Amino acid sequence: MSMSLIDTFIYAFAHVCLLSCIAQTGQTQRQGNTGAAALRQTIQWQHNGKLFSILSQGSEYQPPLKRDGNKEQAQARPVAIVRNDDAATRTDSSAPSRASQSRGSVRVPSGTGARGGASRWLSGDGARTRGVHGRRNHTDPLRSINGTDRPAGDDEVMVGDDPYNPYKSTDPDNPYYNYYDTYERPRPAQRPGYGTGYFQNGLPDLVGDPYYIQASTYVQRVPMYNLRCAAEENCLASSAYRSSVRDYDMRMLLRFPQRVKNQGTSDFLPSRPRYTWEWHSCHQHYHSMDEFSHYDLLDATTHRRVAEGHKASFCLEDTSCDYGYYRRYACTSHTQGLSPGCYDTYNADIDCQWIDITDVKPGNYILKVSVNPSYQVPESDYSNNVVRCDVRYTGNYAYVSGCHISQY
């Protein structure tokens, strides 16, 4: 009897110990599932046609939340994504994440061939290549959500959706990395602007400066040996080309300056093509127009021409400009013109800036200076291209007054 009681007691005690161990083991497993054991994940990848699988303690992956999801849904099992440079990534499908939890990410350092020490960040919106400082190389577009415009989030942009983004490739070994060069990307044409290109808005408008002419007009006697370059350009009266003229013969010249402003909205460009510009060896520059200005001396009473005027073909350039405007043309072989808001100034002491009045008698006359006289270059207003001045010539001196802009 006593032996049966002892056996019964030992049998019951063994059952109690076994049940206690089973209960403790279950409790331990339940506690571990909420801690580090919950981070155990199955990672699968494929390499050379073989499927590999390991158990990892990596971070928990949370897929992006749906915008229209209002109900909280529990995640079935965590999934870790690892990108392999040699093969495509294979991951297990997962259920939508809990709305209350934040999205996690797994950072996997890139292997050989990474550009600039870049590291891959794997998150819910897919793999993106970021630099060491995490700098973005594109601008997020604006997307209308609920009637308002705001920058699109990471979960709204596809990986490599911009074919013109040189950093769009997620694979550094991609042979088409930076396929579209930055300079080949289509760009909108630049609008004409000061200092950037030719003006194409509107037309130029040349206007002379009558006060500049009136303030600096004078008479000068010059010997013929100092007028050889001017004689080559036909800047003298016909009497200066006679065979009897000697180098020490004197010529009487009515000198005056000229300052022309382009007050239009477009560049004043030469009427002749660049390959037809004439090189003048005496003055060492190209003349881009046959007739930029014309000078005449008229009788004050009959308005008859008393002195042979001449065509002045100059080298167009921006001598000076108003405040806020910049010089863009110079007297060169490839660019000549007059920019809006700028002046082309010819002082009275340069060659051909005169009228030869050697054969003119003393009296009252009218000095007429015309700009673009043949209308070879279109302008918005031709009524301000002429400057007329009253001149009283005594034979040795000239007095100029009443300079004004005229229509003829």
mmCIF file of C-alpha atoms in Angstrom:
data_model
loop_
_atom_site.group_PDB
_atom_site.id
_atom_site.type_symbol
_atom_site.label_atom_id
_atom_site.label_comp_id
_atom_site.label_asym_id
_atom_site.label_seq_id
_atom_site.Cartn_x
_atom_site.Cartn_y
_atom_site.Cartn_z
ATOM 1 C CA MET A 1 0.000 0.000 0.000
ATOM 2 C CA SER A 2 2.712 2.424 0.970
ATOM 3 C CA MET A 3 4.649 1.665 -2.192
ATOM 4 C CA SER A 4 1.637 2.420 -4.384
ATOM 5 C CA LEU A 5 1.127 5.770 -2.635
ATOM 6 C CA ILE A 6 4.746 6.672 -3.159
ATOM 7 C CA ASP A 7 4.551 5.722 -6.837
ATOM 8 C CA THR A 8 1.398 7.761 -7.241
ATOM 9 C CA PHE A 9 2.999 10.773 -5.573
ATOM 10 C CA ILE A 10 6.119 10.540 -7.770
ATOM 11 C CA TYR A 11 3.982 10.159 -10.897
ATOM 12 C CA ALA A 12 1.892 13.215 -9.975
ATOM 13 C CA PHE A 13 4.991 15.265 -9.158
ATOM 14 C CA ALA A 14 6.514 14.398 -12.527
ATOM 15 C CA HIS A 15 3.345 15.491 -14.293
ATOM 16 C CA VAL A 16 3.340 18.781 -12.375
ATOM 17 C CA CYS A 17 6.993 19.455 -13.284
ATOM 18 C CA LEU A 18 6.317 18.642 -16.926
ATOM 19 C CA LEU A 19 3.307 20.961 -17.065
ATOM 20 C CA SER A 20 5.296 23.727 -15.339
ATOM 21 C CA CYS A 21 8.111 23.441 -17.896
ATOM 22 C CA ILE A 22 5.656 23.523 -20.770
ATOM 23 C CA ALA A 23 3.890 26.597 -19.355
ATOM 24 C CA GLN A 24 7.167 28.424 -18.720
ATOM 25 C CA THR A 25 8.396 27.656 -22.224
ATOM 26 C CA GLY A 26 5.205 29.007 -23.777
ATOM 27 C CA GLN A 27 5.377 32.170 -21.695
ATOM 28 C CA THR A 28 8.998 32.712 -22.713
ATOM 29 C CA GLN A 29 8.113 32.345 -26.377
ATOM 30 C CA ARG A 30 5.257 34.818 -26.046
ATOM 31 C CA GLN A 31 7.564 37.361 -24.429
ATOM 32 C CA GLY A 32 10.247 36.817 -27.079
ATOM 33 C CA ASN A 33 7.812 37.398 -29.904
ATOM 34 C CA THR A 34 7.332 40.984 -28.725
ATOM 35 C CA GLY A 35 11.075 41.658 -28.448
ATOM 36 C CA ALA A 36 14.076 40.667 -30.470
ATOM 37 C CA ALA A 37 12.470 37.443 -31.690
ATOM 38 C CA ALA A 38 9.948 39.507 -33.634
ATOM 39 C CA LEU A 39 12.789 40.887 -35.737
ATOM 40 C CA ARG A 40 13.699 37.481 -37.095
ATOM 41 C CA GLN A 41 12.968 37.562 -40.804
ATOM 42 C CA THR A 42 13.358 35.213 -43.673
ATOM 43 C CA ILE A 43 15.620 36.692 -46.380
ATOM 44 C CA GLN A 44 15.680 35.084 -49.774
ATOM 45 C CA TRP A 45 17.770 35.957 -52.809
ATOM 46 C CA GLN A 46 18.763 34.392 -56.069
ATOM 47 C CA HIS A 47 22.265 34.191 -57.498
ATOM 48 C CA ASN A 48 23.313 32.301 -60.621
ATOM 49 C CA GLY A 49 20.008 30.460 -60.696
ATOM 50 C CA LYS A 50 20.239 29.308 -57.075
ATOM 51 C CA LEU A 51 17.834 30.341 -54.334
ATOM 52 C CA PHE A 52 19.331 31.202 -50.939
ATOM 53 C CA SER A 53 17.466 31.774 -47.674
ATOM 54 C CA ILE A 54 18.711 32.916 -44.254
ATOM 55 C CA LEU A 55 17.257 34.109 -40.984
ATOM 56 C CA SER A 56 18.189 37.740 -40.255
ATOM 57 C CA GLN A 57 17.917 40.068 -37.249
ATOM 58 C CA GLY A 58 17.471 43.067 -39.554
ATOM 59 C CA SER A 59 15.128 45.983 -39.008
ATOM 60 C CA GLU A 60 11.454 45.564 -39.551
ATOM 61 C CA TYR A 61 10.140 46.691 -42.930
ATOM 62 C CA GLN A 62 6.952 48.713 -43.055
ATOM 63 C CA PRO A 63 5.375 49.186 -46.506
ATOM 64 C CA PRO A 64 3.924 52.638 -47.298
ATOM 65 C CA LEU A 65 0.472 53.508 -46.028
ATOM 66 C CA LYS A 66 -2.336 53.816 -48.527
ATOM 67 C CA ARG A 67 -3.904 57.219 -48.791
ATOM 68 C CA ASP A 68 -7.401 55.825 -48.889
ATOM 69 C CA GLY A 69 -6.845 53.374 -46.066
ATOM 70 C CA ASN A 70 -8.778 54.484 -43.019
ATOM 71 C CA LYS A 71 -8.784 51.174 -41.143
ATOM 72 C CA GLU A 72 -5.875 49.825 -39.180
ATOM 73 C CA GLN A 73 -4.664 46.524 -40.484
ATOM 74 C CA ALA A 74 -2.251 44.240 -38.719
ATOM 75 C CA GLN A 75 0.943 43.167 -40.453
ATOM 76 C CA ALA A 76 1.121 39.414 -41.036
ATOM 77 C CA ARG A 77 4.929 39.025 -41.048
ATOM 78 C CA PRO A 78 7.848 41.459 -41.387
ATOM 79 C CA VAL A 79 9.866 41.430 -44.585
ATOM 80 C CA ALA A 80 13.448 42.645 -45.109
ATOM 81 C CA ILE A 81 14.546 43.682 -48.590
ATOM 82 C CA VAL A 82 18.181 43.346 -49.635
ATOM 83 C CA ARG A 83 19.315 44.392 -53.100
ATOM 84 C CA ASN A 84 21.896 42.239 -54.871
ATOM 85 C CA ASP A 85 23.994 43.947 -57.572
ATOM 86 C CA ASP A 86 24.264 40.689 -59.552
ATOM 87 C CA ALA A 87 20.646 39.586 -59.595
ATOM 88 C CA ALA A 88 17.135 40.808 -59.029
ATOM 89 C CA THR A 89 15.752 41.057 -55.511
ATOM 90 C CA ARG A 90 13.204 38.484 -54.458
ATOM 91 C CA THR A 91 11.128 39.221 -51.393
ATOM 92 C CA ASP A 92 8.136 37.698 -49.732
ATOM 93 C CA SER A 93 4.834 39.469 -50.081
ATOM 94 C CA SER A 94 3.531 41.163 -47.006
ATOM 95 C CA ALA A 95 0.246 42.552 -45.824
ATOM 96 C CA PRO A 96 -0.353 46.311 -45.420
ATOM 97 C CA SER A 97 1.337 47.844 -42.421
ATOM 98 C CA ARG A 98 -0.243 49.192 -39.313
ATOM 99 C CA ALA A 99 -1.243 52.828 -39.651
ATOM 100 C CA SER A 100 -0.073 53.596 -36.140
ATOM 101 C CA GLN A 101 3.522 52.471 -36.747
ATOM 102 C CA SER A 102 6.127 54.512 -38.588
ATOM 103 C CA ARG A 103 7.805 53.226 -41.705
ATOM 104 C CA GLY A 104 11.193 51.589 -41.184
ATOM 105 C CA SER A 105 14.116 51.245 -43.551
ATOM 106 C CA VAL A 106 17.031 48.891 -44.021
ATOM 107 C CA ARG A 107 20.346 50.438 -44.893
ATOM 108 C CA VAL A 108 22.592 48.082 -46.825
ATOM 109 C CA PRO A 109 26.057 49.410 -47.818
ATOM 110 C CA SER A 110 26.648 49.024 -51.518
ATOM 111 C CA GLY A 111 29.336 46.716 -52.751
ATOM 112 C CA THR A 112 31.927 47.155 -55.416
ATOM 113 C CA GLY A 113 31.135 49.686 -58.076
ATOM 114 C CA ALA A 114 29.235 52.186 -55.942
ATOM 115 C CA ARG A 115 29.602 55.756 -57.110
ATOM 116 C CA GLY A 116 31.015 58.338 -54.763
ATOM 117 C CA GLY A 117 30.580 56.248 -51.642
ATOM 118 C CA ALA A 118 26.819 56.248 -52.096
ATOM 119 C CA SER A 119 24.691 53.957 -49.959
ATOM 120 C CA ARG A 120 21.309 52.465 -50.772
ATOM 121 C CA TRP A 121 18.340 53.194 -48.605
ATOM 122 C CA LEU A 122 15.524 50.693 -48.922
ATOM 123 C CA SER A 123 12.145 51.967 -47.875
ATOM 124 C CA GLY A 124 8.520 51.575 -48.766
ATOM 125 C CA ASP A 125 8.755 53.656 -51.929
ATOM 126 C CA GLY A 126 11.491 51.509 -53.443
ATOM 127 C CA ALA A 127 15.261 51.746 -53.675
ATOM 128 C CA ARG A 128 16.824 55.138 -54.174
ATOM 129 C CA THR A 129 20.454 56.050 -54.580
ATOM 130 C CA ARG A 130 21.532 58.840 -52.308
ATOM 131 C CA GLY A 131 24.905 60.452 -51.887
ATOM 132 C CA VAL A 132 26.943 60.623 -48.713
ATOM 133 C CA HIS A 133 25.060 63.701 -47.602
ATOM 134 C CA GLY A 134 21.701 62.505 -48.894
ATOM 135 C CA ARG A 135 21.395 65.286 -51.450
ATOM 136 C CA ARG A 136 18.569 65.052 -53.934
ATOM 137 C CA ASN A 137 19.401 65.617 -57.554
ATOM 138 C CA HIS A 138 15.905 66.437 -58.737
ATOM 139 C CA THR A 139 13.012 68.626 -57.802
ATOM 140 C CA ASP A 140 9.847 66.944 -56.621
ATOM 141 C CA PRO A 141 6.913 67.873 -58.863
ATOM 142 C CA LEU A 142 3.768 69.463 -57.564
ATOM 143 C CA ARG A 143 0.741 67.244 -57.351
ATOM 144 C CA SER A 144 -2.766 68.406 -56.610
ATOM 145 C CA ILE A 145 -4.193 66.613 -53.558
ATOM 146 C CA ASN A 146 -7.572 67.609 -52.139
ATOM 147 C CA GLY A 147 -7.574 70.776 -54.224
ATOM 148 C CA THR A 148 -4.161 71.997 -52.988
ATOM 149 C CA ASP A 149 -0.763 71.846 -54.651
ATOM 150 C CA ARG A 150 2.120 70.506 -52.661
ATOM 151 C CA PRO A 151 5.369 68.687 -53.471
ATOM 152 C CA ALA A 152 4.845 65.026 -54.166
ATOM 153 C CA GLY A 153 6.123 62.706 -51.473
ATOM 154 C CA ASP A 154 8.607 59.886 -51.908
ATOM 155 C CA ASP A 155 5.809 57.355 -52.173
ATOM 156 C CA GLU A 156 4.362 59.189 -55.184
ATOM 157 C CA VAL A 157 7.481 59.159 -57.362
ATOM 158 C CA MET A 158 8.598 56.112 -59.285
ATOM 159 C CA VAL A 159 12.238 55.094 -59.291
ATOM 160 C CA GLY A 160 13.955 56.346 -62.447
ATOM 161 C CA ASP A 161 10.805 57.932 -63.878
ATOM 162 C CA ASP A 162 12.685 60.967 -65.235
ATOM 163 C CA PRO A 163 14.621 59.947 -68.376
ATOM 164 C CA TYR A 164 16.598 63.211 -68.285
ATOM 165 C CA ASN A 165 17.831 62.813 -64.706
ATOM 166 C CA PRO A 166 21.501 61.713 -64.940
ATOM 167 C CA TYR A 167 21.294 60.197 -61.443
ATOM 168 C CA LYS A 168 18.104 58.247 -62.028
ATOM 169 C CA SER A 169 19.697 54.795 -62.269
ATOM 170 C CA THR A 170 19.585 52.676 -59.118
ATOM 171 C CA ASP A 171 22.264 50.344 -60.459
ATOM 172 C CA PRO A 172 25.765 51.885 -60.575
ATOM 173 C CA ASP A 173 26.866 49.225 -63.073
ATOM 174 C CA ASN A 174 24.093 50.044 -65.494
ATOM 175 C CA PRO A 175 25.688 50.703 -68.920
ATOM 176 C CA TYR A 176 22.983 53.295 -69.588
ATOM 177 C CA TYR A 177 23.843 55.291 -66.496
ATOM 178 C CA ASN A 178 23.583 58.972 -67.379
ATOM 179 C CA TYR A 179 22.343 57.982 -70.829
ATOM 180 C CA TYR A 180 20.931 61.444 -71.469
ATOM 181 C CA ASP A 181 23.696 63.966 -71.104
ATOM 182 C CA THR A 182 22.829 67.136 -69.257
ATOM 183 C CA TYR A 183 23.606 69.317 -72.273
ATOM 184 C CA GLU A 184 21.369 67.215 -74.515
ATOM 185 C CA ARG A 185 18.317 67.859 -72.400
ATOM 186 C CA PRO A 186 15.794 70.008 -74.272
ATOM 187 C CA ARG A 187 15.668 73.516 -72.906
ATOM 188 C CA PRO A 188 13.267 76.362 -73.667
ATOM 189 C CA ALA A 189 14.695 79.063 -75.865
ATOM 190 C CA GLN A 190 16.045 82.060 -73.990
ATOM 191 C CA ARG A 191 14.130 85.245 -74.321
ATOM 192 C CA PRO A 192 16.123 88.186 -75.671
ATOM 193 C CA GLY A 193 17.574 90.295 -72.897
ATOM 194 C CA TYR A 194 20.262 92.838 -72.222
ATOM 195 C CA GLY A 195 23.686 91.305 -72.462
ATOM 196 C CA THR A 196 22.422 87.870 -73.464
ATOM 197 C CA GLY A 197 21.633 87.999 -77.182
ATOM 198 C CA TYR A 198 20.275 89.960 -80.069
ATOM 199 C CA PHE A 199 17.141 91.943 -79.447
ATOM 200 C CA GLN A 200 14.261 90.693 -81.540
ATOM 201 C CA ASN A 201 11.381 92.555 -79.906
ATOM 202 C CA GLY A 202 10.286 95.480 -82.043
ATOM 203 C CA LEU A 203 12.553 97.647 -84.200
ATOM 204 C CA PRO A 204 15.492 99.993 -83.619
ATOM 205 C CA ASP A 205 15.061 103.746 -83.633
ATOM 206 C CA LEU A 206 18.064 105.955 -84.350
ATOM 207 C CA VAL A 207 18.063 109.568 -83.274
ATOM 208 C CA GLY A 208 20.816 112.171 -83.516
ATOM 209 C CA ASP A 209 21.970 114.549 -80.785
ATOM 210 C CA PRO A 210 21.549 118.150 -81.996
ATOM 211 C CA TYR A 211 23.105 119.738 -78.897
ATOM 212 C CA TYR A 212 26.244 117.646 -79.256
ATOM 213 C CA ILE A 213 26.692 118.943 -82.808
ATOM 214 C CA GLN A 214 26.045 122.568 -81.903
ATOM 215 C CA ALA A 215 28.511 122.577 -79.017
ATOM 216 C CA SER A 216 31.552 121.269 -80.902
ATOM 217 C CA THR A 217 31.415 122.475 -84.528
ATOM 218 C CA TYR A 218 34.420 124.415 -85.829
ATOM 219 C CA VAL A 219 36.445 125.167 -88.989
ATOM 220 C CA GLN A 220 39.969 123.822 -89.571
ATOM 221 C CA ARG A 221 42.614 124.188 -92.279
ATOM 222 C CA VAL A 222 44.360 120.910 -93.050
ATOM 223 C CA PRO A 223 47.124 120.250 -95.630
ATOM 224 C CA MET A 224 46.557 117.555 -98.220
ATOM 225 C CA TYR A 225 49.336 115.307 -96.968
ATOM 226 C CA ASN A 226 47.294 114.775 -93.792
ATOM 227 C CA LEU A 227 44.200 113.843 -95.765
ATOM 228 C CA ARG A 228 45.457 110.871 -97.750
ATOM 229 C CA CYS A 229 43.353 108.308 -95.907
ATOM 230 C CA ALA A 230 40.301 110.559 -96.144
ATOM 231 C CA ALA A 231 40.904 110.982 -99.877
ATOM 232 C CA GLU A 232 40.828 107.196 -100.296
ATOM 233 C CA GLU A 233 37.343 107.134 -98.776
ATOM 234 C CA ASN A 234 36.072 110.039 -100.930
ATOM 235 C CA CYS A 235 35.603 112.355 -97.978
ATOM 236 C CA LEU A 236 36.804 115.468 -99.824
ATOM 237 C CA ALA A 237 35.315 117.717 -102.493
ATOM 238 C CA SER A 238 35.907 116.899 -106.152
ATOM 239 C CA SER A 239 38.424 119.729 -106.462
ATOM 240 C CA ALA A 240 40.772 117.870 -104.110
ATOM 241 C CA TYR A 241 41.230 115.084 -106.680
ATOM 242 C CA ARG A 242 42.563 117.254 -109.492
ATOM 243 C CA SER A 243 45.982 116.493 -110.845
ATOM 244 C CA SER A 244 47.190 119.974 -110.006
ATOM 245 C CA VAL A 245 46.614 119.548 -106.266
ATOM 246 C CA ARG A 246 49.825 119.286 -104.241
ATOM 247 C CA ASP A 247 50.519 117.832 -100.823
ATOM 248 C CA TYR A 248 50.959 121.272 -99.257
ATOM 249 C CA ASP A 249 47.694 122.680 -100.530
ATOM 250 C CA MET A 250 45.270 123.543 -97.734
ATOM 251 C CA ARG A 251 41.693 122.367 -97.432
ATOM 252 C CA MET A 252 39.023 124.143 -95.357
ATOM 253 C CA LEU A 253 37.002 121.636 -93.341
ATOM 254 C CA LEU A 254 33.804 122.207 -91.363
ATOM 255 C CA ARG A 255 34.266 119.727 -88.500
ATOM 256 C CA PHE A 256 31.445 118.584 -86.250
ATOM 257 C CA PRO A 257 30.828 115.592 -83.990
ATOM 258 C CA GLN A 258 27.974 113.136 -84.156
ATOM 259 C CA ARG A 259 26.323 111.046 -81.498
ATOM 260 C CA VAL A 260 23.586 108.613 -82.508
ATOM 261 C CA LYS A 261 21.397 106.855 -79.977
ATOM 262 C CA ASN A 262 19.307 103.756 -80.479
ATOM 263 C CA GLN A 263 16.171 104.483 -78.485
ATOM 264 C CA GLY A 264 14.246 101.577 -79.991
ATOM 265 C CA THR A 265 13.629 98.104 -78.632
ATOM 266 C CA SER A 266 15.803 96.128 -81.058
ATOM 267 C CA ASP A 267 19.437 96.051 -82.125
ATOM 268 C CA PHE A 268 20.484 98.174 -85.069
ATOM 269 C CA LEU A 269 22.508 95.732 -87.164
ATOM 270 C CA PRO A 270 24.469 96.458 -90.352
ATOM 271 C CA SER A 271 22.582 96.090 -93.598
ATOM 272 C CA ARG A 272 25.411 94.208 -95.303
ATOM 273 C CA PRO A 273 26.383 90.603 -94.530
ATOM 274 C CA ARG A 274 29.555 90.149 -92.568
ATOM 275 C CA TYR A 275 31.505 88.633 -95.457
ATOM 276 C CA THR A 276 30.929 91.808 -97.520
ATOM 277 C CA TRP A 277 32.321 94.259 -94.973
ATOM 278 C CA GLU A 278 35.118 96.460 -96.318
ATOM 279 C CA TRP A 279 38.512 96.626 -94.666
ATOM 280 C CA HIS A 280 40.072 100.094 -94.577
ATOM 281 C CA SER A 281 43.803 99.830 -94.135
ATOM 282 C CA CYS A 282 44.235 103.500 -93.230
ATOM 283 C CA HIS A 283 41.816 103.378 -90.321
ATOM 284 C CA GLN A 284 42.468 99.696 -89.519
ATOM 285 C CA HIS A 285 38.858 98.616 -89.140
ATOM 286 C CA TYR A 286 35.936 97.192 -91.104
ATOM 287 C CA HIS A 287 33.134 99.322 -92.475
ATOM 288 C CA SER A 288 29.882 97.412 -92.195
ATOM 289 C CA MET A 289 27.568 99.843 -94.011
ATOM 290 C CA ASP A 290 27.811 101.722 -97.274
ATOM 291 C CA GLU A 291 25.988 104.748 -95.912
ATOM 292 C CA PHE A 292 25.321 105.091 -92.235
ATOM 293 C CA SER A 293 25.224 108.915 -92.299
ATOM 294 C CA HIS A 294 25.078 111.624 -94.928
ATOM 295 C CA TYR A 295 26.357 115.203 -94.501
ATOM 296 C CA ASP A 296 25.121 118.171 -96.565
ATOM 297 C CA LEU A 297 25.575 121.947 -96.484
ATOM 298 C CA LEU A 298 22.532 123.771 -97.902
ATOM 299 C CA ASP A 299 21.919 127.397 -98.797
ATOM 300 C CA ALA A 300 19.804 129.053 -96.095
ATOM 301 C CA THR A 301 17.508 130.727 -98.643
ATOM 302 C CA THR A 302 17.158 128.346 -101.553
ATOM 303 C CA HIS A 303 18.002 125.086 -99.688
ATOM 304 C CA ARG A 304 20.263 124.243 -102.597
ATOM 305 C CA ARG A 305 23.274 122.100 -101.918
ATOM 306 C CA VAL A 306 26.388 124.276 -101.936
ATOM 307 C CA ALA A 307 28.961 121.798 -100.621
ATOM 308 C CA GLU A 308 29.367 118.295 -101.859
ATOM 309 C CA GLY A 309 28.272 115.995 -99.125
ATOM 310 C CA HIS A 310 29.570 112.488 -98.821
ATOM 311 C CA LYS A 311 28.456 109.133 -97.602
ATOM 312 C CA ALA A 312 29.965 108.144 -94.287
ATOM 313 C CA SER A 313 30.320 104.403 -93.768
ATOM 314 C CA PHE A 314 31.391 103.806 -90.213
ATOM 315 C CA CYS A 315 32.258 100.979 -87.915
ATOM 316 C CA LEU A 316 29.191 100.538 -85.704
ATOM 317 C CA GLU A 317 29.771 99.973 -81.993
ATOM 318 C CA ASP A 318 28.378 100.777 -78.556
ATOM 319 C CA THR A 319 30.544 103.698 -77.462
ATOM 320 C CA SER A 320 28.514 104.398 -74.315
ATOM 321 C CA CYS A 321 25.169 103.416 -72.833
ATOM 322 C CA ASP A 322 22.564 104.822 -70.498
ATOM 323 C CA TYR A 323 22.373 103.641 -66.918
ATOM 324 C CA GLY A 324 21.095 100.091 -66.771
ATOM 325 C CA TYR A 325 22.239 99.202 -70.295
ATOM 326 C CA TYR A 326 25.454 97.435 -71.246
ATOM 327 C CA ARG A 327 27.778 97.604 -74.237
ATOM 328 C CA ARG A 328 27.555 94.512 -76.422
ATOM 329 C CA TYR A 329 29.049 95.598 -79.754
ATOM 330 C CA ALA A 330 32.565 96.659 -80.651
ATOM 331 C CA CYS A 331 34.336 97.721 -83.814
ATOM 332 C CA THR A 332 35.485 94.228 -84.783
ATOM 333 C CA SER A 333 35.330 91.958 -87.790
ATOM 334 C CA HIS A 334 32.604 89.690 -86.429
ATOM 335 C CA THR A 335 30.182 91.828 -84.382
ATOM 336 C CA GLN A 336 29.026 95.333 -85.168
ATOM 337 C CA GLY A 337 25.812 97.065 -84.244
ATOM 338 C CA LEU A 338 24.110 99.479 -81.888
ATOM 339 C CA SER A 339 22.247 98.178 -78.845
ATOM 340 C CA PRO A 340 19.097 99.776 -77.409
ATOM 341 C CA GLY A 341 19.916 102.484 -74.899
ATOM 342 C CA CYS A 342 23.458 102.908 -76.276
ATOM 343 C CA TYR A 343 25.257 105.603 -78.275
ATOM 344 C CA ASP A 344 27.618 105.480 -81.234
ATOM 345 C CA THR A 345 29.775 108.585 -80.873
ATOM 346 C CA TYR A 346 32.091 110.105 -83.488
ATOM 347 C CA ASN A 347 34.218 112.966 -82.298
ATOM 348 C CA ALA A 348 34.944 115.929 -84.519
ATOM 349 C CA ASP A 349 38.676 115.144 -84.758
ATOM 350 C CA ILE A 350 38.379 111.814 -86.592
ATOM 351 C CA ASP A 351 38.690 111.403 -90.344
ATOM 352 C CA CYS A 352 35.679 112.096 -92.557
ATOM 353 C CA GLN A 353 33.750 113.696 -89.714
ATOM 354 C CA TRP A 354 33.487 116.911 -91.694
ATOM 355 C CA ILE A 355 32.316 118.685 -94.856
ATOM 356 C CA ASP A 356 34.916 120.072 -97.255
ATOM 357 C CA ILE A 357 33.960 123.774 -97.638
ATOM 358 C CA THR A 358 37.095 124.879 -99.478
ATOM 359 C CA ASP A 359 35.018 126.091 -102.451
ATOM 360 C CA VAL A 360 32.157 127.583 -100.363
ATOM 361 C CA LYS A 361 31.795 131.358 -100.111
ATOM 362 C CA PRO A 362 31.029 133.110 -96.804
ATOM 363 C CA GLY A 363 27.328 133.313 -95.978
ATOM 364 C CA ASN A 364 24.452 131.689 -94.105
ATOM 365 C CA TYR A 365 23.918 128.002 -94.560
ATOM 366 C CA ILE A 366 22.163 124.968 -93.107
ATOM 367 C CA LEU A 367 24.072 121.936 -91.904
ATOM 368 C CA LYS A 368 22.076 118.754 -92.465
ATOM 369 C CA VAL A 369 23.154 115.482 -90.824
ATOM 370 C CA SER A 370 21.096 112.406 -91.736
ATOM 371 C CA VAL A 371 21.291 108.986 -90.093
ATOM 372 C CA ASN A 372 20.321 105.884 -92.075
ATOM 373 C CA PRO A 373 19.391 108.191 -94.967
ATOM 374 C CA SER A 374 18.525 105.470 -97.472
ATOM 375 C CA TYR A 375 16.412 103.535 -94.943
ATOM 376 C CA GLN A 376 18.492 100.431 -95.521
ATOM 377 C CA VAL A 377 17.759 99.217 -91.995
ATOM 378 C CA PRO A 378 14.101 99.157 -90.862
ATOM 379 C CA GLU A 379 13.254 101.466 -87.962
ATOM 380 C CA SER A 380 10.175 102.146 -85.911
ATOM 381 C CA ASP A 381 10.378 105.909 -86.589
ATOM 382 C CA TYR A 382 12.148 107.667 -89.458
ATOM 383 C CA SER A 383 10.967 111.165 -88.526
ATOM 384 C CA ASN A 384 13.839 111.770 -86.081
ATOM 385 C CA ASN A 385 16.776 110.769 -88.281
ATOM 386 C CA VAL A 386 17.748 114.277 -89.430
ATOM 387 C CA VAL A 387 19.474 117.077 -87.499
ATOM 388 C CA ARG A 388 19.521 120.591 -89.001
ATOM 389 C CA CYS A 389 21.645 123.490 -87.759
ATOM 390 C CA ASP A 390 21.976 127.148 -88.828
ATOM 391 C CA VAL A 391 25.560 127.969 -89.828
ATOM 392 C CA ARG A 392 27.081 131.419 -90.419
ATOM 393 C CA TYR A 393 30.377 131.109 -92.247
ATOM 394 C CA THR A 394 32.760 134.071 -92.400
ATOM 395 C CA GLY A 395 35.549 132.491 -94.424
ATOM 396 C CA ASN A 396 37.692 131.787 -91.356
ATOM 397 C CA TYR A 397 35.151 130.867 -88.667
ATOM 398 C CA ALA A 398 31.786 129.166 -88.449
ATOM 399 C CA TYR A 399 29.045 129.936 -85.928
ATOM 400 C CA VAL A 400 26.445 127.240 -85.363
ATOM 401 C CA SER A 401 23.046 127.767 -83.706
ATOM 402 C CA GLY A 402 19.487 126.460 -83.680
ATOM 403 C CA CYS A 403 20.297 122.761 -84.003
ATOM 404 C CA HIS A 404 17.162 120.651 -83.861
ATOM 405 C CA ILE A 405 15.690 117.355 -85.014
ATOM 406 C CA SER A 406 13.810 117.566 -88.288
ATOM 407 C CA GLN A 407 11.730 115.281 -90.456
ATOM 408 C CA TYR A 408 13.574 116.221 -93.675
#
